[in-house]
Short mmCIF file of C-alpha atoms in Angstrom, two decimals:
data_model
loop_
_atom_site.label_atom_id
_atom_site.label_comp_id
_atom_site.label_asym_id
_atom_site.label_seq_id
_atom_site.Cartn_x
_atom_site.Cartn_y
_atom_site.Cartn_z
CA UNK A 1 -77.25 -73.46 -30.34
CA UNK A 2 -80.07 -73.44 -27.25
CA UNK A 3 -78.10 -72.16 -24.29
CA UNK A 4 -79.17 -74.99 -22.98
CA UNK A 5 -78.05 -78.06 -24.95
CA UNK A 6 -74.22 -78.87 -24.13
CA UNK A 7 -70.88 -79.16 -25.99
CA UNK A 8 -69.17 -82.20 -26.15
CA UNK A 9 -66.63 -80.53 -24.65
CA UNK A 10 -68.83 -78.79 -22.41
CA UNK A 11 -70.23 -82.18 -21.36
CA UNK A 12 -66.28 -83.64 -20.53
CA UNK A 13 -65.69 -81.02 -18.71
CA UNK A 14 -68.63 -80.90 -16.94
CA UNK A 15 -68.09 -85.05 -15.97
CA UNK A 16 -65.39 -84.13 -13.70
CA UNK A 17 -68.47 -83.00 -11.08
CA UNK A 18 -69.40 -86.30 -11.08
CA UNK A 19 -65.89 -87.80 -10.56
CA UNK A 20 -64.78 -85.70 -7.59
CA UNK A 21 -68.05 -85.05 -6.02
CA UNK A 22 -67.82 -88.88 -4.99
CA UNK A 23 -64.96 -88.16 -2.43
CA UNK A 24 -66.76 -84.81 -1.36
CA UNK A 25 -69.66 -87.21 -0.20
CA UNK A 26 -68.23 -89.66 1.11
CA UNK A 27 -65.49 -87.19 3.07
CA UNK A 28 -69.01 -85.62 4.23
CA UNK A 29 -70.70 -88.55 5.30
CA UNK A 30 -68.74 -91.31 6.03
CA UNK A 31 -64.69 -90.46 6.44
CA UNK A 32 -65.41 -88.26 9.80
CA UNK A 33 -67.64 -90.84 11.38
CA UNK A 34 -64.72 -93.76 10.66
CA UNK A 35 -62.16 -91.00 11.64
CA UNK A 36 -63.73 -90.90 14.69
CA UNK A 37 -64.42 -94.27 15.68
CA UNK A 38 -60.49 -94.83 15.08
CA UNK A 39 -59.86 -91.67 17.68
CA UNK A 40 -62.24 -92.71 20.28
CA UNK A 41 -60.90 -96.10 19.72
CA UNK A 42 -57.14 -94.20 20.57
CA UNK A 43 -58.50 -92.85 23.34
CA UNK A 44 -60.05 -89.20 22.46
CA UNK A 45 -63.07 -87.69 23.13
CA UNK A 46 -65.98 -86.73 20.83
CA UNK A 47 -65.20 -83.12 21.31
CA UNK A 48 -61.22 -84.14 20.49
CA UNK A 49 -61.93 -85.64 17.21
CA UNK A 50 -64.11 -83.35 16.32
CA UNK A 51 -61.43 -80.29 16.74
CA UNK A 52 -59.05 -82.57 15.03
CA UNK A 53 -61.17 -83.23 12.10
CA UNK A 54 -61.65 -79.19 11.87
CA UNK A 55 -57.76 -78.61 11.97
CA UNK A 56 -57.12 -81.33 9.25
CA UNK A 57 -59.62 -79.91 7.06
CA UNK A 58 -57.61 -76.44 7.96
CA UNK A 59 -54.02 -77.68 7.00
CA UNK A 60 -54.94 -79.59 3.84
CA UNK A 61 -56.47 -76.16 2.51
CA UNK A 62 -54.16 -73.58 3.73
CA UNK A 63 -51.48 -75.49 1.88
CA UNK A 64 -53.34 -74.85 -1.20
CA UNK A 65 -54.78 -71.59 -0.65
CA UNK A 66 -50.45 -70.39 -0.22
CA UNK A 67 -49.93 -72.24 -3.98
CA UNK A 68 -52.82 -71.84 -5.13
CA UNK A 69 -52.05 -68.05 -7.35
CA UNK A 70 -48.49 -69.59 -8.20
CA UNK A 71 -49.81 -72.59 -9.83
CA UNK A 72 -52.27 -71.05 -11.49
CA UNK A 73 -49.95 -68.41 -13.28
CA UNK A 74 -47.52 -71.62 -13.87
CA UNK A 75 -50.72 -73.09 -15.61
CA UNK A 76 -51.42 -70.19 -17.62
CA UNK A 77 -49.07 -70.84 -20.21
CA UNK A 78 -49.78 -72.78 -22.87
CA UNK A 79 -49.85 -76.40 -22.18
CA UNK A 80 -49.68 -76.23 -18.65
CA UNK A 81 -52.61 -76.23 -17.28
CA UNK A 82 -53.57 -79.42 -18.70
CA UNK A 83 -50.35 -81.47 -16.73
CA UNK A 84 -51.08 -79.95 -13.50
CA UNK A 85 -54.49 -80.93 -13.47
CA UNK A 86 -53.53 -84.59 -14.46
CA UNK A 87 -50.81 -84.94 -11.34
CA UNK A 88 -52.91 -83.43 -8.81
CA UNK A 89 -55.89 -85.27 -9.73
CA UNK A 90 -53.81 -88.26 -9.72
CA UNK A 91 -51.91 -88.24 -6.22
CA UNK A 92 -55.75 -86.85 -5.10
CA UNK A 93 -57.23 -90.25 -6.16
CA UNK A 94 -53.68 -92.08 -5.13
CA UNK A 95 -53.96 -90.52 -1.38
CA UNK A 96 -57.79 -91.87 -1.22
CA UNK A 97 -56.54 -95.54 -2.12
CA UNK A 98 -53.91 -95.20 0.54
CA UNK A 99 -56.78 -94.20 3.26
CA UNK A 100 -58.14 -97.45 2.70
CA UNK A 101 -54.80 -99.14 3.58
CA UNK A 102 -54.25 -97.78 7.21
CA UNK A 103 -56.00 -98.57 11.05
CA UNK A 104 -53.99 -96.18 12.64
CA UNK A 105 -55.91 -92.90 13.37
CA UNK A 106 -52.67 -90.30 12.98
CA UNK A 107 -52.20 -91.49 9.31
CA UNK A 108 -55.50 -91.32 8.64
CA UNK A 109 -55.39 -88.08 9.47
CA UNK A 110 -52.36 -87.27 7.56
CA UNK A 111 -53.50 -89.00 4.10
CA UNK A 112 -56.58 -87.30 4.43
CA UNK A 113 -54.71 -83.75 4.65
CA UNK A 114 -53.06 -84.84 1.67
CA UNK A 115 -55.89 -85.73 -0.39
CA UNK A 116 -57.56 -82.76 0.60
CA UNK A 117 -54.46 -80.86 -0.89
CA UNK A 118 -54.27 -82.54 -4.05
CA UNK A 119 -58.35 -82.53 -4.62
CA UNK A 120 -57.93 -79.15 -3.92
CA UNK A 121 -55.29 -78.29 -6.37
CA UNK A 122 -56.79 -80.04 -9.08
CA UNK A 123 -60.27 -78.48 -8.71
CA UNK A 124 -58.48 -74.66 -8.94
CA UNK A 125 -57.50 -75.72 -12.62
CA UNK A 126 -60.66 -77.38 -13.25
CA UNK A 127 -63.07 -74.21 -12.28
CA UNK A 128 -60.24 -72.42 -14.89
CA UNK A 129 -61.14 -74.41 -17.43
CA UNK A 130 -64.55 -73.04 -17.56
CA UNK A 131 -63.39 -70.12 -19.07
CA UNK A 132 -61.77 -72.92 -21.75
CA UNK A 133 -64.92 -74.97 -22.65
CA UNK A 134 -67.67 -72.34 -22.91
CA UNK A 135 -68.61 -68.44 -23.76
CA UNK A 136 -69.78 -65.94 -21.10
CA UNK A 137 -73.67 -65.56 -21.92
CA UNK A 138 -74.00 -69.59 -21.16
CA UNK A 139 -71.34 -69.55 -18.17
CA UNK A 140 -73.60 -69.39 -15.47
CA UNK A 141 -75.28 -72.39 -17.34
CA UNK A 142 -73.04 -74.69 -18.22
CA UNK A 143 -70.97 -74.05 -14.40
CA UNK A 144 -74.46 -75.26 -12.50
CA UNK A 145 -75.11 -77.96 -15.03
CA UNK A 146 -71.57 -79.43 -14.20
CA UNK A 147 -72.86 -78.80 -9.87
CA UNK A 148 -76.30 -80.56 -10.75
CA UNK A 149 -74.77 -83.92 -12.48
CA UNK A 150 -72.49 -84.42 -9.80
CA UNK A 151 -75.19 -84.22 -7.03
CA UNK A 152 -76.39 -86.65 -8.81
CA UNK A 153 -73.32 -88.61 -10.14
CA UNK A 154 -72.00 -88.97 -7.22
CA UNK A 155 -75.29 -90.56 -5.38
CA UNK A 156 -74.42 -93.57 -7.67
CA UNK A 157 -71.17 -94.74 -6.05
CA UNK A 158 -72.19 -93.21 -2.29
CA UNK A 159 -75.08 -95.99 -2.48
CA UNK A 160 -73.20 -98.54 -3.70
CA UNK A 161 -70.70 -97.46 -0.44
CA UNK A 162 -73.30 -97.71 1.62
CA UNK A 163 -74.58 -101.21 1.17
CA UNK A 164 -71.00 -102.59 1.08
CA UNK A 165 -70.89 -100.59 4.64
CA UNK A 166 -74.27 -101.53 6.52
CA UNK A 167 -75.32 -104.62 4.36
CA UNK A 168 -71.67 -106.96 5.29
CA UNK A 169 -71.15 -108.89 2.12
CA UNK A 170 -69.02 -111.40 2.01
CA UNK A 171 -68.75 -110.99 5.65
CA UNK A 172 -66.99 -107.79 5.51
CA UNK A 173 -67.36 -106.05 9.02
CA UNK A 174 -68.24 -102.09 8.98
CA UNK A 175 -64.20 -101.33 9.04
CA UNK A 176 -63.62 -103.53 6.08
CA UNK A 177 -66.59 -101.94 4.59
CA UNK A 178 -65.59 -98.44 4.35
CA UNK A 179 -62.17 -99.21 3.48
CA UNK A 180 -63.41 -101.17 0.05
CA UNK A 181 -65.59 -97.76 0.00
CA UNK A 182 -62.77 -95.50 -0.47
CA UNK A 183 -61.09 -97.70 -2.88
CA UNK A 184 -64.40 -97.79 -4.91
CA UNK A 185 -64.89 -93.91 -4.78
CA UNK A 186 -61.12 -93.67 -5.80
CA UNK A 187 -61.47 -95.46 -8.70
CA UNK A 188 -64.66 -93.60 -9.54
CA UNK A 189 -62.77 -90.00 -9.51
CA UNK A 190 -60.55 -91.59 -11.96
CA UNK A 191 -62.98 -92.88 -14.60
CA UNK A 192 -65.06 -90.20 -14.58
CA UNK A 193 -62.06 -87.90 -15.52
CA UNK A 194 -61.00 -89.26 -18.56
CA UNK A 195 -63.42 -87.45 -20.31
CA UNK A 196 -61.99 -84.22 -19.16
CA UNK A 197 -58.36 -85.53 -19.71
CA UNK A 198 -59.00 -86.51 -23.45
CA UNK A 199 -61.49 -83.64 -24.52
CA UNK A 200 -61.31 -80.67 -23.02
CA UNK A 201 -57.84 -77.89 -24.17
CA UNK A 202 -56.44 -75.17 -22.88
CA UNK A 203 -58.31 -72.56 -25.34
CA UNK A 204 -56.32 -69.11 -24.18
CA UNK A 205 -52.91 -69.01 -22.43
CA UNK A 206 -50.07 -66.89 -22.95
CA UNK A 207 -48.67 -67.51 -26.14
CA UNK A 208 -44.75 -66.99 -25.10
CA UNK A 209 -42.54 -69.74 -23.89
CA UNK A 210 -41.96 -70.10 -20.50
CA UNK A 211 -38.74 -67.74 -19.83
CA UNK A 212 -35.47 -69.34 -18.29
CA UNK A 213 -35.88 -67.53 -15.09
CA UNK A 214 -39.42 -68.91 -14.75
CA UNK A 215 -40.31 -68.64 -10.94
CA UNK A 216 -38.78 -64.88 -11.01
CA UNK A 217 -41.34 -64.22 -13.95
CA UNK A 218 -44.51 -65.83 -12.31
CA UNK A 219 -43.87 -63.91 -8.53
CA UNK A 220 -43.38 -60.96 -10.97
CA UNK A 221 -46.28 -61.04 -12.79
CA UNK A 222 -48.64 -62.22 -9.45
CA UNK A 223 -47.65 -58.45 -8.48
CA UNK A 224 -49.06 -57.24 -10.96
CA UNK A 225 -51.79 -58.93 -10.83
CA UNK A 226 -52.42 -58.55 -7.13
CA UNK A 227 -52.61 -54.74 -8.17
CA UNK A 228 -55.04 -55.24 -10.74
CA UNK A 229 -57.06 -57.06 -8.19
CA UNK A 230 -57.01 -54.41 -5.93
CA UNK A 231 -57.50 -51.54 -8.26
CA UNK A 232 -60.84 -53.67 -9.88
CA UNK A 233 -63.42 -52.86 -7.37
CA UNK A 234 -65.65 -55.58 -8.93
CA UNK A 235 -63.15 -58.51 -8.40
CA UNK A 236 -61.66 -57.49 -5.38
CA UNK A 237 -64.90 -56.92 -3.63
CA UNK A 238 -65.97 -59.95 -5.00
CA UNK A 239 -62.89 -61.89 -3.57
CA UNK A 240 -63.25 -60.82 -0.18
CA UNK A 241 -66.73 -61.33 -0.33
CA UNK A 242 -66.47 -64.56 -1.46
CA UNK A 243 -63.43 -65.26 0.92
CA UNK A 244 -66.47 -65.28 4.11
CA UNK A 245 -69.35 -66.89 2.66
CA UNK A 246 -67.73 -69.98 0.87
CA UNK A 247 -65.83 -70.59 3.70
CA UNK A 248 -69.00 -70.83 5.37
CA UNK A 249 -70.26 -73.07 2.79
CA UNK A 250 -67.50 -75.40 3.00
CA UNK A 251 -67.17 -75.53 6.59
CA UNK A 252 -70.88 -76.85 6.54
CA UNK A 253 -70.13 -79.51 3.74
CA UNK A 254 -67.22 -80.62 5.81
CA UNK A 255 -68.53 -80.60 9.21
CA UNK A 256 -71.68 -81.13 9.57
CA UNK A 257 -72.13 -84.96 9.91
CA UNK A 258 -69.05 -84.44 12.84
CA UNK A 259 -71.73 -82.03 14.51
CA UNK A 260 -74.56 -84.52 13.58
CA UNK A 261 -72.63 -87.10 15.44
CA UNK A 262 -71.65 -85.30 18.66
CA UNK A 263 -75.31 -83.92 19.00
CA UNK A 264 -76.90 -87.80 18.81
CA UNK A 265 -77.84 -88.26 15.49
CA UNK A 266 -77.74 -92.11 14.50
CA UNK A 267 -75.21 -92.74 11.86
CA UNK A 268 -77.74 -94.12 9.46
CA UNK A 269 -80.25 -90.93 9.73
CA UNK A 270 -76.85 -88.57 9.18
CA UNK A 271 -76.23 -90.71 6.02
CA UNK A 272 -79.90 -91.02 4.30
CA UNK A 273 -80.14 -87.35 5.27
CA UNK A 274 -77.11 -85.99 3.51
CA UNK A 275 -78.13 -88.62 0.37
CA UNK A 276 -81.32 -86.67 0.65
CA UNK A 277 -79.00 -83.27 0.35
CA UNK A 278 -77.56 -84.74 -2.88
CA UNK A 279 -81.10 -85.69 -4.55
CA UNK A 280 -82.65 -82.29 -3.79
CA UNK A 281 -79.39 -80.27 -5.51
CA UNK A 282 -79.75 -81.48 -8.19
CA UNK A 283 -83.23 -80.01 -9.70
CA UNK A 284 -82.55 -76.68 -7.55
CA UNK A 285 -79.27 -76.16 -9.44
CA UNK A 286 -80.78 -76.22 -12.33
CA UNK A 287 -84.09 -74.33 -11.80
CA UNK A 288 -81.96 -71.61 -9.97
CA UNK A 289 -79.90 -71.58 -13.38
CA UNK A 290 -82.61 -71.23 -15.37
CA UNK A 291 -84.29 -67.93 -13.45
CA UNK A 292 -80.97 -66.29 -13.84
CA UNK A 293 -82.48 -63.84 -16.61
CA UNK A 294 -85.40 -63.19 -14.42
CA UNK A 295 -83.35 -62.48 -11.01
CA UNK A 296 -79.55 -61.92 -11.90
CA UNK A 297 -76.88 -63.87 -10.50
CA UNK A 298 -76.67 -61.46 -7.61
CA UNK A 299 -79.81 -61.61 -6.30
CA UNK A 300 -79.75 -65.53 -5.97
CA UNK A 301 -76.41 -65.44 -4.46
CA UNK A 302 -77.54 -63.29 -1.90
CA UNK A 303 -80.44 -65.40 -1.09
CA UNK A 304 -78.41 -68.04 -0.64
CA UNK A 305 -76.22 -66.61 1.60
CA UNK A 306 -79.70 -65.50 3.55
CA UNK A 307 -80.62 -69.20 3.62
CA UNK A 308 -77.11 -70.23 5.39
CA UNK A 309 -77.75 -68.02 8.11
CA UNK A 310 -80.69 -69.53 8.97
CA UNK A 311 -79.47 -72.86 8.93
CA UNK A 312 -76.60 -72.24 11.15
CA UNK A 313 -78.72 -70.53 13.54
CA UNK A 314 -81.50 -73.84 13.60
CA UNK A 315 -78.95 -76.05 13.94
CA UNK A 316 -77.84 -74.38 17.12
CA UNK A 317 -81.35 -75.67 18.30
CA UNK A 318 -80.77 -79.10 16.97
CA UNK A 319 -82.14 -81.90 19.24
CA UNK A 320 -84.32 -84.37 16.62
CA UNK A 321 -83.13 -86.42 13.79
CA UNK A 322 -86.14 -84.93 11.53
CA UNK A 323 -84.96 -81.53 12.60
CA UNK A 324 -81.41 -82.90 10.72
CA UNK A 325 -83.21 -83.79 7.77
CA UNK A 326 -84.72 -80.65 7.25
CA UNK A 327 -81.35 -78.78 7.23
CA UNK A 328 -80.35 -81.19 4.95
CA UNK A 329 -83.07 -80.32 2.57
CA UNK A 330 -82.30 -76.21 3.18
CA UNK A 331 -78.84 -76.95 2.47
CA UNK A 332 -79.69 -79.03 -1.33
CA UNK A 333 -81.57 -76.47 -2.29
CA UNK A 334 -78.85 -73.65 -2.31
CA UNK A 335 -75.53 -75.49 -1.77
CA UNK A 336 -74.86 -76.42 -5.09
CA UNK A 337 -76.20 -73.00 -6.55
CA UNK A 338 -74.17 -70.28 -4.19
CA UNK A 339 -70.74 -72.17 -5.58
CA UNK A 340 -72.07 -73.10 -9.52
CA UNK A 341 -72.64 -69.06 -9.50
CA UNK A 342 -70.10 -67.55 -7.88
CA UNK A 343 -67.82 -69.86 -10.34
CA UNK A 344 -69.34 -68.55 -12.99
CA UNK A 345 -69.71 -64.84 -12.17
CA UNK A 346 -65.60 -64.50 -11.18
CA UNK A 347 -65.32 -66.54 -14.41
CA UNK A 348 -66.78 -63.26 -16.75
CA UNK A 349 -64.98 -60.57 -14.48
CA UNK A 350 -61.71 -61.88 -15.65
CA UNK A 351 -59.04 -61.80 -18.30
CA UNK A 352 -59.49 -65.08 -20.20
CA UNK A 353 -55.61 -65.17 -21.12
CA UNK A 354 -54.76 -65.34 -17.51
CA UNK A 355 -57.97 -67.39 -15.84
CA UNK A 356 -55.85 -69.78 -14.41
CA UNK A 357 -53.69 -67.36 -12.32
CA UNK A 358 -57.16 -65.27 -11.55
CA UNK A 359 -58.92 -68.53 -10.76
CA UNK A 360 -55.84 -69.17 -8.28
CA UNK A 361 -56.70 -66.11 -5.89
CA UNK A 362 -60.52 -67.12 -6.24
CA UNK A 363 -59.12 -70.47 -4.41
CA UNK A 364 -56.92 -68.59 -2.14
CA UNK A 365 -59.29 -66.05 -0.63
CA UNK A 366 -62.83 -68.58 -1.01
CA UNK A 367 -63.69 -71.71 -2.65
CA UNK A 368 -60.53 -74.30 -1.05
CA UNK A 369 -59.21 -72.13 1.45
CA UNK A 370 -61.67 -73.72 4.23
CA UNK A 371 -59.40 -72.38 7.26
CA UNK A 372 -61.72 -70.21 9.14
CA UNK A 373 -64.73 -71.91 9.54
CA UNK A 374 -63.50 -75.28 10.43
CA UNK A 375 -60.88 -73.20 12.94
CA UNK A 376 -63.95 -70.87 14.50
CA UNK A 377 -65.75 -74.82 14.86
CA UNK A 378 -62.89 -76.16 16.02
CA UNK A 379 -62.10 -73.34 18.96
CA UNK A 380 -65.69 -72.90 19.56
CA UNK A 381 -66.32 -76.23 20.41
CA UNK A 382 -63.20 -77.18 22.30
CA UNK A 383 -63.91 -73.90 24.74
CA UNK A 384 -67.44 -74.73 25.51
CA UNK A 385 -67.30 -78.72 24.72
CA UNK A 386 -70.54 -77.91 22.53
CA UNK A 387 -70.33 -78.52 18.92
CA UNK A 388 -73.35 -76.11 18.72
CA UNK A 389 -71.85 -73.22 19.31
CA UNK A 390 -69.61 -74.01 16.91
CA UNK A 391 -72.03 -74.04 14.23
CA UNK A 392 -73.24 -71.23 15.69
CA UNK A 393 -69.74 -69.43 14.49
CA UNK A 394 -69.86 -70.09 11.53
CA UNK A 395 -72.95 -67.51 10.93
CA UNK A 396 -70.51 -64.93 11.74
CA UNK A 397 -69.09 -65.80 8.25
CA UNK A 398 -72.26 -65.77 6.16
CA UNK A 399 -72.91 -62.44 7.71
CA UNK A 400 -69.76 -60.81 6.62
CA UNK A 401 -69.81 -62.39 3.44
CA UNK A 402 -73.25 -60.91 2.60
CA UNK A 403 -72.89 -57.28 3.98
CA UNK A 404 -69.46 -57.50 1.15
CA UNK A 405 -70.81 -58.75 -1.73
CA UNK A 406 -74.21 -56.32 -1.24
CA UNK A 407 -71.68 -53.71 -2.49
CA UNK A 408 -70.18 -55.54 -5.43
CA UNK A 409 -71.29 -53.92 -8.31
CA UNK A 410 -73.63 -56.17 -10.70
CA UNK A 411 -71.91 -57.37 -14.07
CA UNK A 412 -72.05 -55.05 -16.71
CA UNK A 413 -72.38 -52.12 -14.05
CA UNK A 414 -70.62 -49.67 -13.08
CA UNK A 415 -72.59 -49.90 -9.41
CA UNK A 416 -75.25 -51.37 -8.05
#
């Protein structure tokens, strides 16, 4: 088979980009500014909601990033992995619905940490599967191709959003606009999952049956598996690593049309600029996948990582709305690649029989535990009343992040 025509399993599991990337766009581009026309509405600052924003986005995580390892050896047994998927995915989508439902700005707040929770959870046992659906030499492949469709996917129902927000059919105010929006991105994560939920199977698992003292077994067993972290300089170098840069990442997907806002940027540029973000990912996924064999996984990473300094340290300077749309573009061209990769390159360090329980301390040090970079933000901008030196925090991460994984030692090395 080319390496680069997909399974039809490969393809399901793959879809579920596309389903869940809906709420990551909207929660990027349209959730904070309605979060914070409720709070300003209540009576706080821009500054205020913008700290309360970052310590929702904290919570919702850190929840997650605690469960995360005990879930995932939970899910490693055979037939498991499949049912926790389904219920957080589920109460994920259910949470979004209930967003819609609500004026008040403290329950919007608190649905949203819950949704973040549950889309959280659910996408820990999704990145597992990928050790399910597909073999290590077209990993790296098949992990951006599920990035690059939903950049794409997800433009579909964010325009559709969009026009029911600005364009007032049916003489819906902007309020009654983005509520239908959520409802219509809910209902989005669900259809595109089906695919997943009928196709894809747990492939390796441990074969025994759960023992009666269950919870006693799993702590058990994450000890030793903590130990074989830390006694695998390749995985636990690339966990801490990856702990600092993809919280980086994150923070920027999460934050950035908050920082948009405080700084002046009109709410339509901050949309049609991170639509713009979406559109660009989507071929720069892909080429990036493709010059893999010509520059190793590492190498791109680490660009990437390069690239996020930068734009933390530009948007410090941030005064234009074309100056926002060029970080916007900087940020398409290596957001989607930095996580598709660093999926797929924990993915062939560990032991396929136990991927869900790895892929659960690959959540709690990186990918969903988003606490310190929304927290630096957060303090940061509530002690000078600047959100740009709370961008300007964040860098501190991307640093850190690539000075660690410089020493991780390349795949199939023994150093590098």
């Amino acid at each position: 088979m080319s390496r680069f025509k997909l399974t039809r399993e490969e393809r399901s599991w793959a879809l579920y980009d596309v389903a869940n990337s809906a709420y990551i766009l909207l929660l990027t581009a349209v959730i904070p500014i309605y979060v914070k026309s409720l709070g300003e509405a209540a009576g706080y600052t821009a500054a205020e909601t913008t700290s309360h924003w970052g310590l929702v986005q904290s919570l919702g995580t850190f929840f997650v990033a605690l469960l995360a390892p005990l879930l995932g050896a939970l899910a490693d047994y055979r037939g498991r992995k499949k049912k926790l998927f389904t219920l957080f995915f589920l109460l994920g989508a259910g949470s979004l619905t209930l967003m819609a439902f609500t004026g008040s700005y403290l329950a919007l707040l608190a649905f949203n940490t819950v949704c973040a929770f549950c889309y959280a959870g659910a996408n820990n046992f999704y990145d597992a599967f990928l050790i399910d659906v597909t073999s290590d030499e077209r990993m790296d492949y098949v992990s951006s191709f599920g990035y690059a469709i939903g950049y794409i996917g997800s433009c579909i129902p964010f325009v559709v959003c969009i026009a029911v927000i600005f364009l007032h059919p049916f003489g819906w105010d902007t309020g009654t606009g983005v509520r239908v929006s959520l409802v219509i991105t809910a209902l989005w994560w669900f259809l595109f999952s089906l695919p997943m939920l009928r196709r894809v199977r747990q492939r390796y698992a441990l074969e025994e049956a759960p023992p009666a003292h269950l919870m006693r077994t799993v702590l058990k067993r994450l000890g030793g598996t903590i130990r074989s972290i830390a006694a695998d300089r390749r995985i636990g170098l690339f966990l801490l690593a990856y702990f600092f840069y993809i919280d980086g990442v994150d923070t920027i997907i999460r934050m950035s049309t908050s920082f948009g806002y405080d700084v002046g940027i009109d709410e339509t540029q901050l949309v049609l600029a991170l639509l713009v973000t979406q559109i660009v990912a989507f071929p720069a996924v892909l080429l990036f996948a493709r010059l893999i064999k010509r520059f190793q996984a590492k190498r791109i990473i680490l660009f990437s990582i390069l690239v996020y300094i930068g734009i933390c340290l530009f948007g410090f300077f941030l005064q234009h709305a074309w100056q926002f749309w060029v970080l916007a573009i900087c940020v398409g061209l290596v957001q989607g690649t930095i996580q598709a990769l660093s999926r797929s390159y924990f993915g062939q360090l560990v032991p396929k029989e136990k991927n869900s329980e790895y892929f659960g301390f690959y959540n709690i040090l990186g990918k969903y535990a988003t606490i310190l970079g929304p927290l630096l933000m957060s303090v940061f901008t509530a002690l000078t009343g600047s959100s740009r030196y709370g961008v300007l925090s964040v860098a501190l991460l991307f640093l850190i992040g690539f000075f660690l994984f410089r020493r991780v030692p390349s795949i199939g090395r023994l150093d590098s």
